[in-house]
Amino acid sequence: MPLPSLKDQFAALIAAPSVSCTQPDLDQSNRAVIDQLASWLGDLGFSCEIQEITPGKFNLLASFGSGPGGLVLAGHSDTVPYDPQLWKTDPLKLSEVGDRWVGLGVCDMKGFFPLIIEAVRPLLDQPFKQPLLILATCDEESSMSGARALAEAGRPLGRAAVIGEPTGLKPIRMHKGVMMERVDILGRSGHSSDPSLGHSAMDAMHEVMGALMDLRKQWQREYNNAQFSVPQPTMNFGCIHGGDNPNRICGQCALEFDLRPLPGMDPQVLRAAIRSKLAPLAEQHQVKIDYAPLFPEVPPFEQRADAELVQLAERLTGHVAEAVAFGTEAPYLQRLGCETLVLGPGDIACAHQPGEYLELSRLEPTVRLLRELIQHYCLDSAIVR
Ligand SMILES: [Zn+2]
């Protein structure tokens, strides 16, 4: 069957809902998107491997050519949830509005895949010296389980990887990590008139917060990276819940906070530092302090400025690689030995928003850029490092 046009491919992927969400009632399978991509890429001669990561959630690894090295063009197949009432157009239908295509996932980031296909199609009759791998992951918007599973499997994917998240076609080689954590304090309640009747979880929490603020100050002194608009690591106390009445000693208190480490800060080391600060407070206040992440962290990411991929992307785009404030799957692909960059056609400002769009003026430059990357890594290059 002949491949649909670029626009029809966009439309087909947008029409296949693939919401991923930590709320189970909103969460959907991404099977339809993966099957659609596998069918198009299979017709083009790619060999397609579909991996089930969790029930109903799939990664696609589609490769053309074989052997070590090569280029990985990667993206996630899922979208965030959406509220159709806030959209002026049907979010699951590709609409052309002015000089934009509008629809859920056009920018973040199902639209990246048709652009890869458009870029590679005219090259497929040439001999590939190194393979091209097109990777579509699941659940990037929720647990990152797709990318995590690949990192855990440890199978090398290629020597360079480009993730087409919305960066306005500017190369991104750094982002902070994202950690969301929770402290639970269990004390003992009792009548407020006699403190000896209980152990106040709230008094203990006061000191826990003081200890965390000390750590925050220390980390902000130790780490600073001027490439980021907020150059220091941050720690935000987002919510606190505890106690029930002024005349009862508070028996239970919980705090949730968000920590954004800079590249070079290891989440495991940060957690160990927090644990060792909190341990003596439990003893001192005779309470139980439980500290745990709310979900596995997104590690911070940095690709060295002198990497071949960074230099090449800077030359091809005319932009110096920068840092962004959002987390991506980049650290997982990097762990598999790929030089990794985030570089895609959309604008992050419209991602996760009603009316998500992609400027039509980005289509052609993206196809050209991807074609040059494929040319460099798969057709010209015979060196395997
Ligand atoms: Zn995304």
CSV table of C-alpha atoms and ligand atoms in Angstrom, one decimal:
chain,number,residue,atom,x,y,z
A,1,MET,CA,0.0,0.0,0.0
A,2,PRO,CA,1.4,3.5,-0.8
A,3,LEU,CA,2.3,5.5,2.2
A,4,PRO,CA,-0.2,8.3,3.1
A,5,SER,CA,0.9,11.9,2.6
A,6,LEU,CA,2.8,13.7,5.4
A,7,LYS,CA,-0.4,15.5,6.4
A,8,ASP,CA,-2.4,12.3,6.4
A,9,GLN,CA,0.2,10.6,8.5
A,10,PHE,CA,0.0,13.4,11.1
A,11,ALA,CA,-3.8,13.1,11.0
A,12,ALA,CA,-3.8,9.3,11.5
A,13,LEU,CA,-1.4,9.5,14.5
A,14,ILE,CA,-3.4,12.4,16.1
A,15,ALA,CA,-6.7,10.4,15.6
A,16,ALA,CA,-5.3,7.5,17.5
A,17,PRO,CA,-5.7,8.5,21.2
A,18,SER,CA,-2.7,7.5,23.4
A,19,VAL,CA,-3.1,9.4,26.7
A,20,SER,CA,-0.8,8.3,29.5
A,21,CYS,CA,-1.6,9.5,33.0
A,22,THR,CA,-0.9,8.5,36.5
A,23,GLN,CA,-4.7,8.6,37.1
A,24,PRO,CA,-5.9,5.1,35.9
A,25,ASP,CA,-9.3,6.3,34.6
A,26,LEU,CA,-7.6,8.6,32.1
A,27,ASP,CA,-4.8,6.3,31.1
A,28,GLN,CA,-5.0,4.6,27.6
A,29,SER,CA,-3.1,2.1,25.6
A,30,ASN,CA,-0.7,3.4,23.0
A,31,ARG,CA,-1.1,0.2,20.8
A,32,ALA,CA,-2.9,2.0,17.9
A,33,VAL,CA,-0.1,4.5,17.5
A,34,ILE,CA,2.6,1.8,17.7
A,35,ASP,CA,0.8,-0.4,15.2
A,36,GLN,CA,0.3,2.4,12.8
A,37,LEU,CA,4.0,3.4,12.8
A,38,ALA,CA,5.1,-0.2,12.5
A,39,SER,CA,2.9,-0.7,9.5
A,40,TRP,CA,4.2,2.3,7.7
A,41,LEU,CA,7.8,1.6,8.6
A,42,GLY,CA,7.5,-2.1,7.8
A,43,ASP,CA,6.3,-1.1,4.3
A,44,LEU,CA,9.4,1.0,3.9
A,45,GLY,CA,11.6,-2.0,4.7
A,46,PHE,CA,12.3,-1.3,8.4
A,47,SER,CA,12.4,-4.3,10.7
A,48,CYS,CA,10.1,-3.6,13.6
A,49,GLU,CA,10.2,-4.9,17.1
A,50,ILE,CA,7.3,-4.2,19.4
A,51,GLN,CA,8.0,-4.6,23.1
A,52,GLU,CA,5.2,-4.8,25.7
A,53,ILE,CA,6.4,-2.8,28.7
A,54,THR,CA,3.4,-3.0,30.9
A,55,PRO,CA,-0.1,-4.3,30.0
A,56,GLY,CA,-1.3,-2.3,27.0
A,57,LYS,CA,1.9,-0.2,26.8
A,58,PHE,CA,4.4,-0.7,24.0
A,59,ASN,CA,7.7,0.5,22.7
A,60,LEU,CA,8.6,0.3,19.0
A,61,LEU,CA,12.1,-0.2,17.8
A,62,ALA,CA,12.2,0.1,14.0
A,63,SER,CA,15.6,-0.3,12.3
A,64,PHE,CA,16.9,0.1,8.8
A,65,GLY,CA,20.4,-1.3,8.1
A,66,SER,CA,22.3,-3.3,10.7
A,67,GLY,CA,25.5,-3.5,12.7
A,68,PRO,CA,26.8,-1.4,15.5
A,69,GLY,CA,26.8,2.4,15.7
A,70,GLY,CA,24.2,4.4,13.8
A,71,LEU,CA,21.6,7.0,14.6
A,72,VAL,CA,18.6,6.9,16.9
A,73,LEU,CA,15.7,9.2,16.2
A,74,ALA,CA,13.4,9.0,19.2
A,75,GLY,CA,10.2,10.2,20.5
A,76,HIS,CA,7.3,9.3,22.8
A,77,SER,CA,4.0,7.9,21.4
A,78,ASP,CA,1.8,9.1,24.3
A,79,THR,CA,0.2,12.4,25.0
A,80,VAL,CA,-1.0,14.2,28.2
A,81,PRO,CA,-4.7,14.0,29.0
A,82,TYR,CA,-6.9,16.8,27.5
A,83,ASP,CA,-10.1,18.6,28.1
A,84,PRO,CA,-12.1,18.8,24.8
A,85,GLN,CA,-14.2,21.7,26.2
A,86,LEU,CA,-11.1,23.9,26.4
A,87,TRP,CA,-10.2,23.1,22.7
A,88,LYS,CA,-11.6,25.3,19.9
A,89,THR,CA,-11.0,22.3,17.5
A,90,ASP,CA,-11.4,18.6,17.9
A,91,PRO,CA,-8.1,17.6,19.7
A,92,LEU,CA,-8.1,14.2,18.0
A,93,LYS,CA,-8.6,15.7,14.5
A,94,LEU,CA,-5.8,17.4,12.7
A,95,SER,CA,-7.0,20.9,11.8
A,96,GLU,CA,-5.2,23.6,9.7
A,97,VAL,CA,-5.6,26.9,11.4
A,98,GLY,CA,-3.8,29.8,9.7
A,99,ASP,CA,-0.2,28.7,9.2
A,100,ARG,CA,-0.4,26.0,11.9
A,101,TRP,CA,-1.5,22.4,12.3
A,102,VAL,CA,-3.5,22.0,15.5
A,103,GLY,CA,-4.2,18.8,17.4
A,104,LEU,CA,-3.2,16.8,20.5
A,105,GLY,CA,0.4,15.5,20.0
A,106,VAL,CA,1.3,17.5,16.8
A,107,CYS,CA,4.0,19.3,18.8
A,108,ASP,CA,4.6,17.0,21.8
A,109,MET,CA,5.3,14.8,19.9
A,110,LYS,CA,3.7,12.3,17.7
A,111,GLY,CA,4.2,14.7,14.8
A,112,PHE,CA,8.0,14.0,14.9
A,113,PHE,CA,7.5,10.5,13.4
A,114,PRO,CA,6.0,11.5,10.0
A,115,LEU,CA,8.8,14.1,9.7
A,116,ILE,CA,11.4,11.3,10.2
A,117,ILE,CA,9.6,9.2,7.6
A,118,GLU,CA,9.6,12.2,5.2
A,119,ALA,CA,13.3,12.7,5.8
A,120,VAL,CA,14.4,9.1,5.3
A,121,ARG,CA,12.2,8.0,2.4
A,122,PRO,CA,14.4,9.3,-0.5
A,123,LEU,CA,17.5,7.8,1.1
A,124,LEU,CA,16.3,4.2,1.4
A,125,ASP,CA,17.7,3.0,-1.9
A,126,GLN,CA,21.2,3.9,-0.8
A,127,PRO,CA,23.4,1.5,1.2
A,128,PHE,CA,23.3,2.3,4.9
A,129,LYS,CA,26.8,1.9,6.4
A,130,GLN,CA,25.3,2.2,9.9
A,131,PRO,CA,21.7,1.6,10.9
A,132,LEU,CA,18.9,4.1,11.6
A,133,LEU,CA,16.8,3.2,14.6
A,134,ILE,CA,13.4,4.9,15.0
A,135,LEU,CA,12.3,4.6,18.6
A,136,ALA,CA,8.8,5.3,19.8
A,137,THR,CA,8.4,4.9,23.6
A,138,CYS,CA,5.4,4.6,25.9
A,139,ASP,CA,4.4,6.5,29.0
A,140,GLU,CA,6.9,9.4,28.8
A,141,GLU,CA,4.2,11.8,30.1
A,142,SER,CA,3.6,9.6,33.2
A,143,SER,CA,6.1,7.1,34.5
A,144,MET,CA,8.7,7.1,31.7
A,145,SER,CA,8.4,3.3,31.9
A,146,GLY,CA,9.2,2.9,28.2
A,147,ALA,CA,12.6,4.6,28.4
A,148,ARG,CA,13.4,3.1,31.8
A,149,ALA,CA,12.8,-0.4,30.5
A,150,LEU,CA,15.2,0.3,27.6
A,151,ALA,CA,17.9,1.6,30.0
A,152,GLU,CA,17.5,-1.4,32.3
A,153,ALA,CA,17.7,-3.8,29.3
A,154,GLY,CA,21.0,-2.2,28.5
A,155,ARG,CA,21.1,-3.1,24.8
A,156,PRO,CA,23.1,-0.4,22.9
A,157,LEU,CA,20.8,1.5,20.5
A,158,GLY,CA,23.3,3.6,18.4
A,159,ARG,CA,26.1,6.0,18.8
A,160,ALA,CA,24.0,9.2,18.6
A,161,ALA,CA,20.4,9.8,19.6
A,162,VAL,CA,18.1,12.8,18.9
A,163,ILE,CA,14.9,13.2,20.8
A,164,GLY,CA,12.3,15.3,18.9
A,165,GLU,CA,10.7,17.0,21.9
A,166,PRO,CA,9.5,20.6,21.3
A,167,THR,CA,12.6,22.8,21.3
A,168,GLY,CA,11.8,25.2,18.5
A,169,LEU,CA,14.6,23.5,16.4
A,170,LYS,CA,17.3,24.5,18.8
A,171,PRO,CA,19.6,21.8,20.2
A,172,ILE,CA,19.3,21.2,23.9
A,173,ARG,CA,22.1,19.4,25.7
A,174,MET,CA,21.1,19.9,29.4
A,175,HIS,CA,18.2,19.8,31.7
A,176,LYS,CA,17.6,19.5,35.4
A,177,GLY,CA,16.4,16.4,37.1
A,178,VAL,CA,12.9,16.0,38.6
A,179,MET,CA,12.4,14.4,42.0
A,180,MET,CA,9.1,14.4,43.9
A,181,GLU,CA,9.4,13.2,47.5
A,182,ARG,CA,7.4,12.6,50.6
A,183,VAL,CA,8.1,12.7,54.3
A,184,ASP,CA,5.6,11.0,56.6
A,185,ILE,CA,5.9,11.5,60.3
A,186,LEU,CA,4.0,9.3,62.8
A,187,GLY,CA,3.9,10.6,66.3
A,188,ARG,CA,1.4,10.0,69.1
A,189,SER,CA,-1.7,12.1,69.7
A,190,GLY,CA,-2.9,13.1,73.2
A,191,HIS,CA,-4.6,15.9,75.1
A,192,SER,CA,-3.0,19.2,74.3
A,193,SER,CA,-2.9,20.3,78.0
A,194,ASP,CA,-0.1,17.8,78.8
A,195,PRO,CA,2.7,17.5,76.3
A,196,SER,CA,4.0,14.4,78.0
A,197,LEU,CA,0.9,12.5,76.8
A,198,GLY,CA,2.1,12.4,73.2
A,199,HIS,CA,4.8,13.0,70.6
A,200,SER,CA,4.0,15.8,68.2
A,201,ALA,CA,4.4,15.0,64.6
A,202,MET,CA,4.1,18.7,63.8
A,203,ASP,CA,6.9,19.7,66.1
A,204,ALA,CA,9.0,17.1,64.4
A,205,MET,CA,8.0,18.3,61.0
A,206,HIS,CA,9.1,21.8,61.9
A,207,GLU,CA,12.6,20.5,62.4
A,208,VAL,CA,12.4,18.3,59.4
A,209,MET,CA,11.6,21.3,57.2
A,210,GLY,CA,14.4,23.2,58.9
A,211,ALA,CA,16.9,20.4,58.1
A,212,LEU,CA,15.7,20.3,54.5
A,213,MET,CA,16.0,24.1,54.2
A,214,ASP,CA,19.6,23.8,55.5
A,215,LEU,CA,20.3,21.2,52.8
A,216,ARG,CA,18.7,23.4,50.2
A,217,LYS,CA,21.0,26.3,51.2
A,218,GLN,CA,24.0,24.0,51.2
A,219,TRP,CA,23.3,22.6,47.7
A,220,GLN,CA,22.6,26.1,46.3
A,221,ARG,CA,26.0,27.2,47.6
A,222,GLU,CA,27.7,24.1,46.1
A,223,TYR,CA,26.0,23.9,42.7
A,224,ASN,CA,25.5,26.6,40.2
A,225,ASN,CA,25.1,26.5,36.4
A,226,ALA,CA,24.7,29.7,34.6
A,227,GLN,CA,23.3,27.9,31.5
A,228,PHE,CA,20.0,27.6,33.3
A,229,SER,CA,17.6,30.4,33.7
A,230,VAL,CA,17.3,29.3,37.3
A,231,PRO,CA,21.0,28.6,37.8
A,232,GLN,CA,20.7,26.7,41.2
A,233,PRO,CA,19.1,23.5,42.2
A,234,THR,CA,15.6,24.1,43.7
A,235,MET,CA,13.6,22.5,46.5
A,236,ASN,CA,9.9,23.4,46.8
A,237,PHE,CA,7.7,22.4,49.7
A,238,GLY,CA,4.5,21.9,47.8
A,239,CYS,CA,2.0,20.6,50.3
A,240,ILE,CA,1.7,19.7,54.0
A,241,HIS,CA,-1.0,17.9,55.8
A,242,GLY,CA,-1.3,17.0,59.5
A,243,GLY,CA,-3.2,17.1,62.7
A,244,ASP,CA,-6.9,17.7,63.3
A,245,ASN,CA,-7.6,20.0,66.1
A,246,PRO,CA,-5.8,22.7,68.2
A,247,ASN,CA,-6.4,20.9,71.4
A,248,ARG,CA,-4.9,17.6,70.3
A,249,ILE,CA,-1.2,16.7,70.0
A,250,CYS,CA,-0.6,16.2,66.3
A,251,GLY,CA,-0.2,12.5,65.7
A,252,GLN,CA,0.5,12.5,62.0
A,253,CYS,CA,2.0,14.9,59.5
A,254,ALA,CA,3.1,14.6,55.9
A,255,LEU,CA,5.1,16.8,53.6
A,256,GLU,CA,5.5,16.6,49.8
A,257,PHE,CA,8.3,18.4,48.1
A,258,ASP,CA,9.9,18.8,44.7
A,259,LEU,CA,13.6,18.8,44.1
A,260,ARG,CA,15.2,19.9,40.8
A,261,PRO,CA,18.9,18.8,40.8
A,262,LEU,CA,21.4,20.2,38.3
A,263,PRO,CA,23.6,18.0,36.1
A,264,GLY,CA,26.3,16.5,38.3
A,265,MET,CA,24.0,16.0,41.3
A,266,ASP,CA,23.1,12.3,41.8
A,267,PRO,CA,19.6,11.8,43.0
A,268,GLN,CA,20.7,8.7,45.1
A,269,VAL,CA,23.4,10.8,46.8
A,270,LEU,CA,20.8,13.6,47.5
A,271,ARG,CA,18.4,11.1,49.1
A,272,ALA,CA,21.1,9.6,51.2
A,273,ALA,CA,22.0,13.1,52.5
A,274,ILE,CA,18.3,13.7,53.3
A,275,ARG,CA,18.0,10.4,55.1
A,276,SER,CA,21.0,11.0,57.3
A,277,LYS,CA,19.7,14.5,58.2
A,278,LEU,CA,16.3,13.1,59.2
A,279,ALA,CA,17.4,10.1,61.2
A,280,PRO,CA,18.5,11.9,64.4
A,281,LEU,CA,15.3,14.0,64.4
A,282,ALA,CA,13.2,10.8,64.7
A,283,GLU,CA,15.0,9.8,67.7
A,284,GLN,CA,15.0,13.2,69.3
A,285,HIS,CA,11.2,13.6,68.9
A,286,GLN,CA,10.4,10.0,69.5
A,287,VAL,CA,8.5,9.8,66.2
A,288,LYS,CA,8.7,7.6,63.1
A,289,ILE,CA,9.9,9.4,60.0
A,290,ASP,CA,9.4,7.7,56.7
A,291,TYR,CA,11.0,9.3,53.6
A,292,ALA,CA,10.5,8.0,50.1
A,293,PRO,CA,10.2,9.3,46.5
A,294,LEU,CA,6.6,9.6,45.2
A,295,PHE,CA,7.8,8.1,41.9
A,296,PRO,CA,11.2,7.2,40.4
A,297,GLU,CA,13.1,10.4,39.5
A,298,VAL,CA,14.0,11.8,36.1
A,299,PRO,CA,17.7,12.2,36.4
A,300,PRO,CA,19.4,15.4,35.4
A,301,PHE,CA,20.9,15.4,31.9
A,302,GLU,CA,24.0,16.8,30.3
A,303,GLN,CA,25.7,16.0,27.0
A,304,ARG,CA,29.2,17.4,26.7
A,305,ALA,CA,29.5,20.5,24.5
A,306,ASP,CA,32.4,18.9,22.6
A,307,ALA,CA,30.5,15.8,21.6
A,308,GLU,CA,30.3,15.1,17.8
A,309,LEU,CA,26.5,15.2,17.9
A,310,VAL,CA,26.4,18.6,19.7
A,311,GLN,CA,28.9,20.2,17.3
A,312,LEU,CA,27.1,18.8,14.3
A,313,ALA,CA,23.6,19.9,15.5
A,314,GLU,CA,25.0,23.4,16.3
A,315,ARG,CA,26.5,23.6,12.8
A,316,LEU,CA,23.3,22.4,11.1
A,317,THR,CA,20.9,24.6,13.1
A,318,GLY,CA,23.0,27.6,13.6
A,319,HIS,CA,22.2,27.6,17.3
A,320,VAL,CA,24.5,27.0,20.3
A,321,ALA,CA,23.1,24.1,22.4
A,322,GLU,CA,21.3,25.3,25.4
A,323,ALA,CA,19.6,24.1,28.6
A,324,VAL,CA,15.9,23.8,29.3
A,325,ALA,CA,13.7,23.5,32.4
A,326,PHE,CA,11.8,20.4,31.5
A,327,GLY,CA,12.8,16.7,31.9
A,328,THR,CA,13.1,14.2,29.1
A,329,GLU,CA,14.0,10.6,28.3
A,330,ALA,CA,17.5,11.8,27.3
A,331,PRO,CA,19.4,10.5,30.4
A,332,TYR,CA,18.0,7.0,29.7
A,333,LEU,CA,19.2,6.9,26.1
A,334,GLN,CA,22.6,8.4,27.2
A,335,ARG,CA,23.0,5.6,29.7
A,336,LEU,CA,22.9,3.2,26.7
A,337,GLY,CA,26.0,4.8,25.3
A,338,CYS,CA,24.4,7.3,22.9
A,339,GLU,CA,25.6,10.8,22.6
A,340,THR,CA,22.2,12.4,23.1
A,341,LEU,CA,20.5,15.7,22.2
A,342,VAL,CA,16.9,17.0,22.5
A,343,LEU,CA,16.0,18.8,19.3
A,344,GLY,CA,12.5,19.0,17.7
A,345,PRO,CA,10.2,21.2,15.7
A,346,GLY,CA,7.5,22.2,18.2
A,347,ASP,CA,7.3,25.0,20.7
A,348,ILE,CA,7.3,24.0,24.4
A,349,ALA,CA,5.0,26.9,25.3
A,350,CYS,CA,2.0,25.2,23.5
A,351,ALA,CA,2.8,21.7,24.7
A,352,HIS,CA,0.3,20.3,27.3
A,353,GLN,CA,-2.1,23.1,26.4
A,354,PRO,CA,-5.4,23.2,24.6
A,355,GLY,CA,-4.9,24.2,21.0
A,356,GLU,CA,-1.4,22.5,20.8
A,357,TYR,CA,0.0,23.4,17.4
A,358,LEU,CA,3.0,23.0,15.0
A,359,GLU,CA,4.0,25.9,12.8
A,360,LEU,CA,3.9,24.8,9.1
A,361,SER,CA,7.1,26.8,8.6
A,362,ARG,CA,8.9,24.2,10.8
A,363,LEU,CA,8.1,21.2,8.6
A,364,GLU,CA,10.6,21.7,5.8
A,365,PRO,CA,13.6,22.7,8.0
A,366,THR,CA,13.0,19.7,10.3
A,367,VAL,CA,12.9,17.3,7.4
A,368,ARG,CA,16.1,18.8,6.0
A,369,LEU,CA,17.8,18.7,9.3
A,370,LEU,CA,16.8,15.0,10.0
A,371,ARG,CA,18.0,14.1,6.5
A,372,GLU,CA,21.4,15.7,7.1
A,373,LEU,CA,21.7,13.8,10.4
A,374,ILE,CA,20.8,10.5,8.7
A,375,GLN,CA,23.2,11.3,5.9
A,376,HIS,CA,26.0,11.9,8.4
A,377,TYR,CA,25.5,9.0,10.7
A,378,CYS,CA,24.1,6.3,8.4
A,379,LEU,CA,25.3,7.0,4.9
A,380,ASP,CA,28.7,8.8,5.1
A,381,SER,CA,30.0,7.4,8.3
A,382,ALA,CA,31.8,4.1,8.5
A,383,ILE,CA,33.6,4.7,11.7
A,384,VAL,CA,32.4,2.9,14.8
A,385,ARG,CA,33.5,4.2,18.1
B,1,ZN,ZN,7.0,15.4,25.2
